[in-house]
Each structure stands twice: as structure tokens, then as C-alpha cells.
Amino acid sequence: MSTHRKHLRRRQGVALVSAAALGLTLTACGSDDAGSDGADETAAEDMTINLGYIPSWTDGLSTAYLLDNVLSEAGYTVEHEEVQEAGLLYTALAEGDVDMYPSAWPEVTHAQYMEEYGDSIEDLGTYYGNAKLTMAVPEYTDIDSIAELADNPEMFDGTITGIEPGAGLTAAVQDNVIPTYGLDEAGYELQTSSTTAMLTELEQATENEEDILVTLWQPFWANASYPVKTLEDPEGALGEAEGLHFLGTDGFAEEHPEVADWIGQITLDDAQYGSLEDTVVNEFPDDPAAGVEAWLEENPDVIPAFEG
């Protein structure tokens, strides 16, 4: 069976599960209409695209709703699949349970997942080229470099406040930063939970002008919304800058050539990306679709027209 046909069969299964979850009623028609119904169903599946992302990682949230806006206008049915761990998301993408991951970090941060699943994933393009993993402290904290942390564990109660356990950032800090800078010997422990929980602790600490050490990344709206500074990484333990990519499941470009071609044309610079995420996350926190609509009205020439 060809990759395309296997992918289509997997997507049909996902669509039926999604329909059941939404409480939709699927009615069977008589045998006389079976041929036409089958053709209609196949046509509908060809116009359905499932986007998988981690909602607390707002780069993926923002770009998912950006793609949704344009593709829905073009007549596609766009489904959203919210996943809580990067490993689960890459598994779903490789197995065809989702069609696209709209903001992946495959070069450095998610390299381990690409090594495992890369043969079943298509790179559809890089939309932003200067993403970085970071560690940060409040602006008022008298620390400027990760190299200074080992001598000052008491400032942070020996705690590095992190995000999801399966995040590439978490692995980079645990496997590279901590041993490179001797933070384990100094008594530090990486506390993992979720991006939302980390931001809650960051907000509380900065409101009370307390010291806190967190794992962050750029671009990310929190760097501008909270009084934080990025710590220098003289040993380069967090890796070099990398690109943010649109990734598709194997066979995506074959099944949706017009969509793949359009996605490959999308690029955002620092200012454009920053304004998109800020609008979606901070100006329209309860309605990301409305945030994207507002951003597109203010930036009508940034995203290429879809010519499907």
C-alpha cells in the first residue's frame, strides 16, 4: 500500500473519532447511494487538515490559528488536536494521527524526536530562523550568567523552575546545562511541571520582587511581559539558534500540494512574529482565532495569498 493511501486511511480513522467526540451523528445511507457517498467522504477527507500542537507553547498555538484562518477561508476543514507532551505530538505526527505540527523545533531542541521519527515526517518549511533556548532571572537579581549560578544556589533555594518533563528545553537543561556548569554539585534540582505553572511562579515571584530561576525560550511573549533578563551561556550548553518549522506527516505534500507550497512561502521576522504572538496571547487570551484575525488586519501583506 502506498504511503499516500496509508496516510489517507489513518486520517479517515482520526476524522471518525473526532466526529464522535463532538457528538455528531453519522448516518448510513442505502446501498444505492454507497458509491456517491464514498466519493463524497473521500473528497471531504481530502479537504480536512488536522493541526497538532501543545497549547501552552504559544508559538504553536499562534501559528495553528494563523493557518486555520487562511485555510478555512480557502474551504478546508481545519481540526485542532491539543497534545500535552512533545514526544506524544511527534508520535502522532509520524503515525498520521495529526497532519501537521505548525511550530516545531527540529534542529536542536527536538532533535531527539527527529532522530526517532524523522523518516515519517516531512519538513514543509522554516517560518522563523532565530529561536533560542534560554534561562532567565528577574531584572533585579544580581546574576547575569549561568556560570554564576553554582556559587549562588541559596538565592533560588537550589531550584530551577522548568516546564513540561518531555520538552526539549527540559532535556537541554537537565542533560547539558546542569552538568556543564556543575549545578548538580552545587545542589540545584530542575523542577518540572508545565509552562503555565512556570509562568504562574514567575509572575508571583516578580510581583513580590523575589529571586527565581526559570527556563525560557525566544521568541516568547513572556520575555517582554515580565521583568526578566536572559542569562549568558558562555559554554553554549543550551545550543545555537535554530529555526521554527512547519512539519507534516509523511505524504502530506503529495496529498495537499497546494497547501504545502503555500506553507513553504511563509516567513516571519522578529517584529512580525513578536506582534503575532503578543496579539494572540495577550490581547485576545480567550479567543486566539479573533487574535489572528486582528493581526491579519494590521498586517495584511505579511502572509502570502493562498492560491489553492
mmCIF file with all atom_site columns, C-alpha atoms in Angstrom, residues 14 18 50-61 64-65 79-103 110 113 117 163-167 193-196:
data_model
loop_
_atom_site.group_PDB
_atom_site.id
_atom_site.type_symbol
_atom_site.label_atom_id
_atom_site.label_alt_id
_atom_site.label_comp_id
_atom_site.label_asym_id
_atom_site.label_entity_id
_atom_site.label_seq_id
_atom_site.pdbx_PDB_ins_code
_atom_site.Cartn_x
_atom_site.Cartn_y
_atom_site.Cartn_z
_atom_site.occupancy
_atom_site.B_iso_or_equiv
_atom_site.pdbx_formal_charge
_atom_site.auth_seq_id
_atom_site.auth_comp_id
_atom_site.auth_asym_id
_atom_site.auth_atom_id
_atom_site.pdbx_PDB_model_num
ATOM 1  C CA . VAL A 1 14  ? -8.960  10.197 13.048 1.00 0.00 ? 14  VAL A CA 1
ATOM 2  C CA . SER A 1 18  ? -13.147 13.423 16.126 1.00 0.00 ? 18  SER A CA 1
ATOM 3  C CA . ASN A 1 50  ? -5.640  18.250 11.486 1.00 0.00 ? 50  ASN A CA 1
ATOM 4  C CA . LEU A 1 51  ? -3.200  20.510 13.334 1.00 0.00 ? 51  LEU A CA 1
ATOM 5  C CA . GLY A 1 52  ? -1.455  19.127 16.421 1.00 0.00 ? 52  GLY A CA 1
ATOM 6  C CA . TYR A 1 53  ? 0.243   21.380 18.966 1.00 0.00 ? 53  TYR A CA 1
ATOM 7  C CA . ILE A 1 54  ? 0.884   21.943 22.671 1.00 0.00 ? 54  ILE A CA 1
ATOM 8  C CA . PRO A 1 55  ? -1.459  24.814 23.650 1.00 0.00 ? 55  PRO A CA 1
ATOM 9  C CA . SER A 1 56  ? 0.762   26.207 26.404 1.00 0.00 ? 56  SER A CA 1
ATOM 10 C CA . TRP A 1 57  ? 3.582   26.616 23.846 1.00 0.00 ? 57  TRP A CA 1
ATOM 11 C CA . THR A 1 58  ? 2.185   29.736 22.297 1.00 0.00 ? 58  THR A CA 1
ATOM 12 C CA . ASP A 1 59  ? 4.285   29.693 19.135 1.00 0.00 ? 59  ASP A CA 1
ATOM 13 C CA . GLY A 1 60  ? 2.374   26.587 18.034 1.00 0.00 ? 60  GLY A CA 1
ATOM 14 C CA . LEU A 1 61  ? -0.945  27.976 19.256 1.00 0.00 ? 61  LEU A CA 1
ATOM 15 C CA . ALA A 1 64  ? -2.066  26.944 14.257 1.00 0.00 ? 64  ALA A CA 1
ATOM 16 C CA . TYR A 1 65  ? -4.782  29.588 14.309 1.00 0.00 ? 65  TYR A CA 1
ATOM 17 C CA . GLU A 1 79  ? -9.273  20.433 13.132 1.00 0.00 ? 79  GLU A CA 1
ATOM 18 C CA . HIS A 1 80  ? -7.199  21.152 16.244 1.00 0.00 ? 80  HIS A CA 1
ATOM 19 C CA . GLU A 1 81  ? -5.596  18.409 18.308 1.00 0.00 ? 81  GLU A CA 1
ATOM 20 C CA . GLU A 1 82  ? -4.158  19.663 21.608 1.00 0.00 ? 82  GLU A CA 1
ATOM 21 C CA . VAL A 1 83  ? -1.357  17.455 22.946 1.00 0.00 ? 83  VAL A CA 1
ATOM 22 C CA . GLN A 1 84  ? 0.450   17.883 26.252 1.00 0.00 ? 84  GLN A CA 1
ATOM 23 C CA . GLU A 1 85  ? 3.901   16.401 25.554 1.00 0.00 ? 85  GLU A CA 1
ATOM 24 C CA . ALA A 1 86  ? 6.328   16.839 22.661 1.00 0.00 ? 86  ALA A CA 1
ATOM 25 C CA . GLY A 1 87  ? 7.041   13.116 22.433 1.00 0.00 ? 87  GLY A CA 1
ATOM 26 C CA . LEU A 1 88  ? 3.343   12.323 22.075 1.00 0.00 ? 88  LEU A CA 1
ATOM 27 C CA . LEU A 1 89  ? 2.982   15.012 19.429 1.00 0.00 ? 89  LEU A CA 1
ATOM 28 C CA . TYR A 1 90  ? 5.849   13.673 17.316 1.00 0.00 ? 90  TYR A CA 1
ATOM 29 C CA . THR A 1 91  ? 4.456   10.152 17.659 1.00 0.00 ? 91  THR A CA 1
ATOM 30 C CA . ALA A 1 92  ? 1.028   11.330 16.476 1.00 0.00 ? 92  ALA A CA 1
ATOM 31 C CA . LEU A 1 93  ? 2.617   13.193 13.569 1.00 0.00 ? 93  LEU A CA 1
ATOM 32 C CA . ALA A 1 94  ? 4.722   10.225 12.493 1.00 0.00 ? 94  ALA A CA 1
ATOM 33 C CA . GLU A 1 95  ? 1.750   7.856  12.691 1.00 0.00 ? 95  GLU A CA 1
ATOM 34 C CA . GLY A 1 96  ? -0.555  10.205 10.782 1.00 0.00 ? 96  GLY A CA 1
ATOM 35 C CA . ASP A 1 97  ? -2.901  10.855 13.705 1.00 0.00 ? 97  ASP A CA 1
ATOM 36 C CA . VAL A 1 98  ? -2.266  14.559 13.091 1.00 0.00 ? 98  VAL A CA 1
ATOM 37 C CA . ASP A 1 99  ? -1.380  16.078 9.722  1.00 0.00 ? 99  ASP A CA 1
ATOM 38 C CA . MET A 1 100 ? 0.794   18.977 10.827 1.00 0.00 ? 100 MET A CA 1
ATOM 39 C CA . TYR A 1 101 ? 2.806   20.339 13.725 1.00 0.00 ? 101 TYR A CA 1
ATOM 40 C CA . PRO A 1 102 ? 2.712   24.085 12.948 1.00 0.00 ? 102 PRO A CA 1
ATOM 41 C CA . SER A 1 103 ? 5.703   25.236 15.002 1.00 0.00 ? 103 SER A CA 1
ATOM 42 C CA . HIS A 1 110 ? 13.513  18.408 19.239 1.00 0.00 ? 110 HIS A CA 1
ATOM 43 C CA . TYR A 1 113 ? 12.402  13.172 18.274 1.00 0.00 ? 113 TYR A CA 1
ATOM 44 C CA . TYR A 1 117 ? 10.537  9.728  13.855 1.00 0.00 ? 117 TYR A CA 1
ATOM 45 C CA . ILE A 1 163 ? 8.296   23.430 32.112 1.00 0.00 ? 163 ILE A CA 1
ATOM 46 C CA . GLU A 1 164 ? 6.970   20.096 30.783 1.00 0.00 ? 164 GLU A CA 1
ATOM 47 C CA . PRO A 1 165 ? 9.110   16.997 31.515 1.00 0.00 ? 165 PRO A CA 1
ATOM 48 C CA . GLY A 1 166 ? 9.093   15.959 27.844 1.00 0.00 ? 166 GLY A CA 1
ATOM 49 C CA . ALA A 1 167 ? 10.126  19.347 26.449 1.00 0.00 ? 167 ALA A CA 1
ATOM 50 C CA . SER A 1 193 ? 5.553   20.782 35.714 1.00 0.00 ? 193 SER A CA 1
ATOM 51 C CA . SER A 1 194 ? 4.086   22.816 32.858 1.00 0.00 ? 194 SER A CA 1
ATOM 52 C CA . THR A 1 195 ? 4.642   26.082 31.040 1.00 0.00 ? 195 THR A CA 1
ATOM 53 C CA . THR A 1 196 ? 1.533   27.509 32.704 1.00 0.00 ? 196 THR A CA 1
#
